[in-house]
Short mmCIF file of C-alpha atoms and ligand atoms in Angstrom, two decimals:
data_model
loop_
_atom_site.label_atom_id
_atom_site.label_comp_id
_atom_site.label_asym_id
_atom_site.label_seq_id
_atom_site.Cartn_x
_atom_site.Cartn_y
_atom_site.Cartn_z
CA UNK A 271 0.00 0.00 0.00
CA UNK A 272 1.28 3.45 -0.85
CA UNK A 273 1.68 5.91 1.99
CA UNK A 274 -1.37 7.99 1.06
CA UNK A 275 -3.70 5.00 0.84
CA UNK A 276 -3.77 3.95 4.51
CA UNK A 277 -7.07 5.07 6.12
CA UNK A 278 -5.56 7.34 8.78
CA UNK A 279 -8.96 8.75 9.77
CA UNK A 280 -10.07 5.26 10.68
CA UNK A 281 -6.78 4.61 12.48
CA UNK A 282 -7.31 7.73 14.67
CA UNK A 283 -10.01 5.96 16.64
CA UNK A 284 -7.99 2.79 17.24
CA UNK A 285 -5.60 1.77 19.94
CA UNK A 286 -2.13 1.02 18.57
CA UNK A 287 -0.29 -1.20 17.86
CA UNK A 288 -2.42 -3.32 15.52
CA UNK A 289 -1.96 -5.39 12.41
CA UNK A 290 -3.63 -3.92 9.35
CA UNK A 291 -4.40 -6.38 6.56
CA UNK A 292 -5.07 -5.33 2.98
CA UNK A 293 -7.50 -8.06 1.96
CA UNK A 294 -7.65 -6.73 -1.62
CA UNK A 295 -3.93 -7.36 -2.01
CA UNK A 296 -4.39 -10.83 -0.53
CA UNK A 297 -7.08 -11.50 -3.13
CA UNK A 298 -4.87 -10.29 -5.98
CA UNK A 299 -2.14 -12.59 -4.68
CA UNK A 300 -4.46 -15.60 -4.50
CA UNK A 301 -5.72 -14.82 -8.02
CA UNK A 302 -2.13 -14.61 -9.30
CA UNK A 303 -1.34 -18.03 -7.84
CA UNK A 304 -4.45 -19.52 -9.40
CA UNK A 305 -3.45 -18.13 -12.78
CA UNK A 306 0.04 -19.61 -12.56
CA UNK A 307 -1.12 -23.14 -11.77
CA UNK A 308 -4.33 -23.37 -13.77
CA UNK A 309 -2.57 -25.30 -16.53
CA UNK A 310 -1.51 -27.95 -13.98
CA UNK A 311 -4.74 -29.45 -12.61
CA UNK A 312 -2.75 -32.10 -10.73
CA UNK A 313 -0.91 -29.49 -8.66
CA UNK A 314 -2.17 -28.41 -5.28
CA UNK A 315 -1.06 -25.28 -3.45
CA UNK A 316 -1.37 -25.46 0.33
CA UNK A 317 -1.15 -22.40 2.53
CA UNK A 318 1.40 -22.71 5.36
CA UNK A 319 -0.79 -21.82 8.34
CA UNK A 320 2.26 -21.06 10.50
CA UNK A 321 2.77 -17.85 8.56
CA UNK A 322 -0.49 -16.41 9.87
CA UNK A 323 -3.42 -18.25 11.44
CA UNK A 324 -5.76 -15.27 11.65
CA UNK A 325 -9.21 -16.81 10.99
CA UNK A 326 -10.36 -14.00 8.68
CA UNK A 327 -7.36 -14.53 6.41
CA UNK A 328 -7.70 -18.31 6.61
CA UNK A 329 -11.32 -18.08 5.41
CA UNK A 330 -10.31 -15.92 2.45
CA UNK A 331 -7.58 -18.42 1.57
CA UNK A 332 -9.96 -21.42 1.81
CA UNK A 333 -12.40 -19.62 -0.47
CA UNK A 334 -9.64 -19.36 -3.08
CA UNK A 335 -9.37 -23.14 -3.11
CA UNK A 336 -5.99 -23.60 -1.43
CA UNK A 337 -5.25 -26.48 0.91
CA UNK A 338 -3.57 -26.09 4.29
CA UNK A 339 -0.08 -27.01 5.47
CA UNK A 340 0.04 -27.50 9.24
CA UNK A 341 2.79 -28.22 11.75
CA UNK A 342 0.84 -28.83 14.95
CA UNK A 343 -2.45 -30.17 16.21
CA UNK A 344 -3.46 -26.59 16.96
CA UNK A 345 -2.88 -25.61 13.33
CA UNK A 346 -4.85 -28.63 12.10
CA UNK A 347 -7.73 -27.48 14.34
CA UNK A 348 -7.46 -23.89 13.10
CA UNK A 349 -7.49 -25.11 9.49
CA UNK A 350 -10.54 -27.32 10.07
CA UNK A 351 -12.37 -24.51 11.86
CA UNK A 352 -11.67 -22.15 8.96
CA UNK A 353 -13.25 -24.69 6.61
CA UNK A 354 -10.27 -26.28 4.85
CA UNK A 355 -11.45 -29.70 3.62
CA UNK A 356 -9.65 -32.36 5.71
CA UNK A 357 -8.32 -34.01 2.55
CA UNK A 358 -6.56 -30.75 1.62
CA UNK A 359 -4.58 -30.67 4.88
CA UNK A 360 -0.99 -31.86 5.03
CA UNK A 361 0.73 -32.16 8.38
CA UNK A 362 4.52 -32.00 8.92
CA UNK A 363 6.66 -31.52 12.03
CA UNK A 364 9.49 -33.43 13.70
CA UNK A 365 7.71 -33.78 17.03
CA UNK A 366 4.10 -34.80 16.53
CA UNK A 367 2.61 -35.78 19.91
CA UNK A 368 0.18 -38.70 20.14
CA UNK A 369 -2.85 -36.46 20.71
CA UNK A 370 -1.93 -34.47 17.61
CA UNK A 371 -1.60 -37.57 15.46
CA UNK A 372 -4.93 -38.88 16.79
CA UNK A 373 -6.65 -35.56 16.08
CA UNK A 374 -5.35 -35.60 12.51
CA UNK A 375 -6.34 -39.26 12.03
CA UNK A 376 -9.86 -38.61 13.33
CA UNK A 377 -10.21 -35.61 11.04
CA UNK A 378 -9.09 -37.65 8.03
CA UNK A 379 -6.38 -35.30 6.84
CA UNK A 380 -4.84 -35.79 3.40
CA UNK A 381 -1.26 -36.49 4.39
CA UNK A 382 1.16 -36.98 7.25
CA UNK A 383 4.61 -35.77 6.26
CA UNK A 384 6.72 -38.09 8.39
CA UNK A 385 10.13 -36.96 9.56
CA UNK A 386 11.65 -40.11 11.07
CA UNK A 387 11.32 -43.87 11.20
CA UNK A 388 10.39 -43.63 14.90
CA UNK A 389 7.49 -41.32 14.04
CA UNK A 390 6.35 -43.63 11.22
CA UNK A 391 6.04 -46.51 13.69
CA UNK A 392 3.95 -44.41 16.12
CA UNK A 393 1.60 -43.19 13.37
CA UNK A 394 1.22 -46.78 12.16
CA UNK A 395 0.36 -48.11 15.60
CA UNK A 396 -2.08 -45.27 16.41
CA UNK A 397 -3.79 -45.72 13.02
CA UNK A 398 -3.98 -49.50 13.58
CA UNK A 399 -5.55 -48.96 17.01
CA UNK A 400 -8.39 -47.10 15.29
CA UNK A 401 -8.66 -49.44 12.34
CA UNK A 402 -7.51 -46.66 10.02
CA UNK A 403 -4.89 -46.38 7.29
CA UNK A 404 -2.79 -43.21 7.53
CA UNK A 405 -1.67 -41.61 4.24
CA UNK A 406 2.03 -40.79 4.63
CA UNK A 407 4.85 -39.17 2.72
CA UNK A 408 8.43 -39.13 3.91
CA UNK A 409 10.02 -35.77 4.50
CA UNK A 410 13.42 -35.90 2.91
CA UNK A 411 16.26 -33.74 4.00
CA UNK A 412 17.60 -32.82 0.54
CA UNK A 413 20.93 -31.46 1.82
CA UNK A 414 20.63 -28.27 -0.22
CA UNK A 415 21.73 -24.96 1.26
CA UNK A 416 19.43 -22.13 0.29
CA UNK A 417 20.50 -18.49 0.08
CA UNK A 418 18.59 -17.07 3.01
CA UNK A 419 18.88 -16.05 6.68
CA UNK A 420 20.90 -18.60 8.69
CA UNK A 421 18.08 -19.07 11.22
CA UNK A 422 15.54 -20.18 8.64
CA UNK A 423 17.38 -22.62 6.39
CA UNK A 424 16.10 -26.14 6.89
CA UNK A 425 17.41 -28.35 4.10
CA UNK A 426 21.01 -29.06 5.13
CA UNK A 427 22.13 -32.58 6.11
CA UNK A 428 22.85 -31.75 9.75
CA UNK A 429 19.42 -30.47 10.53
CA UNK A 430 16.64 -31.78 12.71
CA UNK A 431 14.20 -31.78 9.79
CA UNK A 432 13.46 -34.78 7.63
CA UNK A 433 15.18 -38.04 6.79
CA UNK A 434 18.65 -37.91 5.24
CA UNK A 435 18.24 -38.57 1.50
CA UNK A 436 20.60 -41.53 1.64
CA UNK A 437 18.34 -43.26 4.19
CA UNK A 438 14.98 -42.67 2.52
CA UNK A 439 14.86 -45.98 0.64
CA UNK A 440 15.14 -47.95 3.87
CA UNK A 441 12.35 -45.97 5.60
CA UNK A 442 10.16 -46.16 2.49
CA UNK A 443 10.47 -49.96 2.56
CA UNK A 444 9.45 -49.89 6.21
CA UNK A 445 6.38 -47.83 5.31
CA UNK A 446 5.43 -50.16 2.46
CA UNK A 447 5.52 -53.08 4.86
CA UNK A 448 3.09 -51.48 7.34
CA UNK A 449 -0.57 -52.28 6.69
CA UNK A 450 -1.91 -49.27 8.62
CA UNK A 451 -0.08 -46.70 6.52
CA UNK A 452 -0.37 -45.93 2.82
CA UNK A 453 2.96 -44.73 1.43
CA UNK A 454 2.30 -41.94 -1.08
CA UNK A 455 5.46 -40.03 -1.82
CA UNK A 456 8.12 -37.60 -0.72
CA UNK A 457 8.10 -34.21 0.94
CA UNK A 458 10.85 -31.56 0.79
CA UNK A 459 11.48 -28.03 2.06
CA UNK A 460 14.79 -26.19 1.71
CA UNK A 461 14.17 -23.02 3.70
CA UNK A 462 12.29 -19.76 3.67
CA UNK A 463 12.65 -16.26 2.16
CA UNK A 464 14.40 -17.65 -0.91
CA UNK A 465 14.64 -15.23 -3.84
CA UNK A 466 17.07 -17.15 -6.03
CA UNK A 467 15.31 -19.49 -8.42
CA UNK A 468 18.44 -21.65 -8.88
CA UNK A 469 17.91 -22.83 -5.28
CA UNK A 470 14.51 -24.23 -6.27
CA UNK A 471 16.03 -25.62 -9.48
CA UNK A 472 18.62 -27.48 -7.36
CA UNK A 473 15.77 -28.91 -5.32
CA UNK A 474 14.02 -30.12 -8.51
CA UNK A 475 17.19 -31.87 -9.64
CA UNK A 476 17.53 -33.56 -6.27
CA UNK A 477 13.87 -34.63 -6.40
CA UNK A 478 14.28 -36.10 -9.88
CA UNK A 479 17.44 -38.02 -8.91
CA UNK A 480 15.82 -39.43 -5.82
CA UNK A 481 12.45 -40.37 -7.36
CA UNK A 482 14.27 -42.06 -10.28
CA UNK A 483 16.46 -43.99 -7.90
CA UNK A 484 13.54 -45.11 -5.71
CA UNK A 485 11.34 -46.07 -8.65
CA UNK A 486 14.17 -48.12 -10.15
CA UNK A 487 14.39 -49.87 -6.78
CA UNK A 488 10.68 -50.72 -7.03
CA UNK A 489 9.31 -47.99 -4.74
CA UNK A 490 6.51 -46.08 -6.51
CA UNK A 491 6.34 -42.32 -5.84
CA UNK A 492 2.76 -41.17 -6.43
CA UNK A 493 3.37 -37.51 -5.70
CA UNK A 494 5.91 -35.04 -4.35
CA UNK A 495 5.56 -32.06 -2.06
CA UNK A 496 8.19 -29.38 -2.67
CA UNK A 497 7.49 -27.33 0.48
CA UNK A 498 7.45 -23.56 0.42
CA UNK A 499 10.08 -20.89 0.75
CA UNK A 500 9.41 -18.31 -1.95
CA UNK A 501 10.66 -14.96 -0.65
CA UNK A 502 9.36 -11.43 -0.98
CA UNK A 503 11.09 -8.05 -1.47
CA UNK A 504 11.05 -6.62 2.05
CA UNK A 505 12.92 -3.52 0.90
CA UNK A 506 10.49 -2.54 -1.87
CA UNK A 507 6.90 -3.31 -0.87
CA UNK A 508 5.54 -0.45 -2.98
CA UNK A 509 7.34 -1.33 -6.21
CA UNK A 510 7.07 -5.11 -5.83
CA UNK A 511 3.93 -5.78 -3.81
CA UNK A 512 3.74 -9.41 -4.87
CA UNK A 513 6.17 -12.32 -4.86
CA UNK A 514 7.44 -13.53 -8.22
CA UNK A 515 5.03 -16.44 -8.60
CA UNK A 516 5.66 -16.63 -12.33
CA UNK A 517 9.39 -17.31 -11.94
CA UNK A 518 8.74 -19.68 -9.05
CA UNK A 519 6.10 -21.91 -10.64
CA UNK A 520 7.76 -21.87 -14.05
CA UNK A 521 10.94 -23.29 -12.46
CA UNK A 522 8.94 -26.30 -11.29
CA UNK A 523 7.05 -26.56 -14.59
CA UNK A 524 10.34 -26.64 -16.46
CA UNK A 525 12.14 -29.14 -14.24
CA UNK A 526 9.63 -31.59 -12.78
CA UNK A 527 7.81 -34.16 -14.96
CA UNK A 528 4.28 -33.00 -15.79
CA UNK A 529 2.84 -36.44 -15.11
CA UNK A 530 3.37 -36.51 -11.32
CA UNK A 531 1.16 -34.45 -8.96
CA UNK A 532 3.05 -31.76 -7.04
CA UNK A 533 2.10 -30.13 -3.75
CA UNK A 534 3.35 -26.69 -2.70
CA UNK A 535 3.36 -25.15 0.77
CA UNK A 536 3.61 -21.39 0.49
CA UNK A 537 3.31 -19.19 3.53
CA UNK A 538 5.23 -15.93 3.48
CA UNK A 539 4.72 -15.15 -0.20
CA UNK A 540 0.93 -15.37 0.26
CA UNK A 541 0.44 -13.24 3.36
CA UNK A 542 3.56 -11.17 4.10
CA UNK A 543 2.86 -8.26 1.72
CA UNK A 544 -0.75 -7.73 2.81
CA UNK A 545 0.08 -7.08 6.47
CA UNK A 546 1.39 -3.89 8.09
CA UNK A 547 2.12 -3.41 11.76
CA UNK A 548 0.72 0.03 12.61
CA UNK A 549 2.27 1.71 15.61
CA UNK A 550 2.54 5.26 16.95
CA UNK A 551 5.51 7.29 18.02
CA UNK A 552 5.47 7.65 21.80
CA UNK A 553 8.62 9.71 22.20
CA UNK A 554 11.45 11.10 20.15
CA UNK A 555 14.67 10.95 22.13
CA UNK A 556 17.86 12.71 21.11
CA UNK A 557 20.91 10.68 22.15
CA UNK A 558 24.57 11.55 21.84
CA UNK A 559 24.98 10.51 18.24
CA UNK A 560 21.65 8.84 17.57
CA UNK A 561 18.06 9.87 17.47
CA UNK A 562 15.46 7.36 18.69
CA UNK A 563 11.85 7.06 17.61
CA UNK A 564 10.33 5.09 20.47
CA UNK A 565 7.14 3.45 19.22
CA UNK A 566 4.36 1.58 20.99
CA UNK A 567 4.90 -1.74 19.14
CA UNK A 568 7.60 -4.02 20.46
CA UNK A 569 9.47 -7.20 19.70
CA UNK A 570 6.61 -9.12 21.29
CA UNK A 571 4.38 -7.92 18.42
CA UNK A 572 6.90 -8.56 15.64
CA UNK A 573 9.96 -10.55 16.62
CA UNK A 574 11.59 -11.00 13.20
CA UNK A 575 14.06 -8.08 13.44
CA UNK A 576 15.22 -9.13 16.93
CA UNK A 577 15.32 -12.85 16.16
CA UNK A 578 16.75 -12.97 12.65
CA UNK A 579 18.06 -9.42 12.05
CA UNK A 580 15.31 -9.30 9.47
CA UNK A 581 14.61 -5.91 7.99
CA UNK A 582 11.15 -4.52 7.31
CA UNK A 583 10.56 -1.26 5.50
CA UNK A 584 9.43 1.44 7.96
CA UNK A 585 7.46 4.54 6.93
CA UNK A 586 6.03 7.54 8.75
CA UNK A 587 2.43 7.75 7.53
CA UNK A 588 1.64 11.04 9.30
CA UNK A 589 4.50 13.39 8.54
CA UNK A 590 5.66 15.22 5.45
CA UNK A 591 8.62 16.84 7.18
CA UNK A 592 12.25 16.53 6.10
CA UNK A 593 13.82 13.07 6.29
CA UNK A 594 15.99 12.35 9.34
CA UNK A 595 17.74 9.17 10.49
CA UNK A 596 16.11 7.35 13.42
CA UNK A 597 16.66 4.18 15.38
CA UNK A 598 13.12 2.84 15.58
CA UNK A 599 12.80 1.01 18.88
CA UNK A 600 10.05 -0.60 20.95
CA UNK A 601 9.20 -0.39 24.64
CA UNK A 602 10.26 -3.92 25.70
CA UNK A 603 13.00 -4.35 28.28
CA UNK A 604 15.51 -5.85 25.84
CA UNK A 605 18.24 -4.07 23.89
CA UNK A 606 17.31 -6.17 20.88
CA UNK A 607 13.85 -4.58 20.76
CA UNK A 608 14.84 -2.58 17.68
CA UNK A 609 12.90 -2.50 14.40
CA UNK A 610 15.61 -0.70 12.47
CA UNK A 611 18.71 1.45 12.90
CA UNK A 612 19.47 4.64 10.98
CA UNK A 613 16.16 4.51 9.19
CA UNK A 614 15.33 7.61 7.17
CA UNK A 615 11.89 8.78 8.20
CA UNK A 616 10.00 11.97 7.60
CA UNK A 617 10.47 13.94 10.80
CA UNK A 618 8.74 12.13 13.66
CA UNK A 619 6.50 13.63 16.30
CA UNK A 620 4.65 12.09 19.20
CA UNK A 621 1.48 10.42 17.90
CA UNK A 622 2.63 9.91 14.29
CA UNK A 623 1.50 6.65 12.71
CA UNK A 624 4.42 4.45 11.73
CA UNK A 625 3.97 1.56 9.29
CA UNK A 626 6.19 -1.51 9.60
CA UNK A 627 5.62 -3.11 6.24
CA UNK A 628 5.40 -6.68 4.93
CA UNK A 629 4.50 -7.97 8.37
CA UNK A 630 1.65 -10.28 7.36
CA UNK A 631 3.78 -13.42 7.67
CA UNK A 632 5.38 -14.58 10.91
CA UNK A 633 4.24 -11.37 12.61
CA UNK A 634 0.94 -11.94 14.36
CA UNK A 635 1.57 -15.70 14.42
CA UNK A 636 4.84 -15.30 16.35
CA UNK A 637 3.60 -12.60 18.72
CA UNK A 638 3.88 -13.10 22.46
CA UNK A 639 2.74 -11.34 25.60
CA UNK A 640 6.26 -10.71 26.85
CA UNK A 641 6.30 -7.94 29.47
CA UNK A 642 2.55 -8.63 30.01
CA UNK A 643 1.82 -6.72 26.84
CA UNK A 644 -1.56 -7.42 25.24
CA UNK A 645 -1.58 -9.06 21.81
CA UNK A 646 -1.96 -6.56 18.99
CA UNK A 647 -5.39 -6.97 17.37
CA UNK A 648 -6.06 -7.32 13.65
CA UNK A 649 -7.86 -4.71 11.55
CA UNK A 650 -8.95 -5.37 7.96
CA UNK A 651 -9.28 -3.13 4.95
CA UNK A 652 -12.88 -2.68 3.88
N1 LLP B 1789 6.74 -26.02 4.56
C1 LLP B 1789 7.58 -26.31 5.57
C2 LLP B 1789 7.88 -27.70 5.84
C3 LLP B 1789 8.12 -25.27 6.36
O1 LLP B 1789 8.95 -25.58 7.34
C4 LLP B 1789 7.80 -23.93 6.07
C5 LLP B 1789 8.33 -22.84 6.85
C6 LLP B 1789 6.91 -23.67 5.00
C7 LLP B 1789 6.42 -24.75 4.27
C8 LLP B 1789 6.50 -22.30 4.61
O2 LLP B 1789 7.59 -21.57 4.18
P1 LLP B 1789 7.40 -20.09 3.53
O3 LLP B 1789 6.69 -20.25 2.21
O4 LLP B 1789 6.62 -19.29 4.47
O5 LLP B 1789 8.78 -19.63 3.38
N2 LLP B 1789 9.67 -17.51 11.19
C9 LLP B 1789 10.57 -17.39 10.05
C10 LLP B 1789 10.22 -18.34 8.95
C11 LLP B 1789 10.18 -19.77 9.39
C12 LLP B 1789 9.75 -20.71 8.29
C13 LLP B 1789 9.53 -22.08 8.82
N3 LLP B 1789 9.09 -23.03 7.86
C14 LLP B 1789 10.56 -15.94 9.58
O6 LLP B 1789 9.92 -15.11 10.22
O7 LLP B 1789 11.22 -15.60 8.61
#
């Protein structure tokens, strides 16, 4: 959203901080995804609920026909409550507790993405105890390093996620031998906030090598799930308000065989751009060499800058004064409660509305009540 298009009159009556969601932009994004995959009826795009489980957004995403990708029993529940058809739900996670597996079995979800042989055995015995057959895929650790923040890469060999690719054949044989599971295919994910398409191309090559090898060994691979990870341009939300879905999906169209169904699990690229954390300037403090804009949102509302040194574009929506450099900091009792250092903002005054952009993914969903701060509510465009 461009600076002039935020409804500041409406904001005047609201307590800050809050998350503001541009549901029109979300719709344009969902439409763009649909357009990119409409020539592949066997492909299914799932929305990674971890990125944002706000029920209003979930309902809009269900209505667009996406499935859900969940990583906990709570997310499976949230997806079901929002109306995702159980069959469209895939469930990954290295530490699924028994109650979570049972909940997913009872709901009849579409797929368990299994991350270890030990987990496979537990799913098989819980399914057997209910007289059910659990549909499973094996999550493979593809051992591919993606170009992204160190804290959010997941595909390297020494990583808690997935089964090492050299050991997949053995676990697949185990799955095929279990009568209470139906072995369906393989699941991958190499990391998040990936902007370089060659990373996804490397994943495709790994998938093709592995599926060929397994099929030659007599293990049929009905479908593959390539995970998520498509990044967005945090620095330029106004020029590039949408992720590059064309480049992303065309990489997979080019490199994976058209005959095999493919599942995608996109989170950030769907919801990040449509969300803005709206906060107000409480105080402007002149330091020795720095000038601080102290705002009423903190790291408990949006932890990405403190946790990953992630940078979000920050704008002053209220001022047209000259630009000055500010350290934009929150009120939490932590030195890492900083949204950005040396950020050029139009001169700040107490009460100005500050927009922290591209905060729709991993913002509200990772918020906490640290320092007994209330959770920031969500406000939607009309
Ligand atoms: N599938 C799997 C198996 C995942 O682990 C993830 C994200 C996704 C899909 C969705 O990835 P996306 O399309 O959103 O990149 N909190 C971090 C990001 C953590 C991502 C965890 N896994 C952040 O704020 O950057």
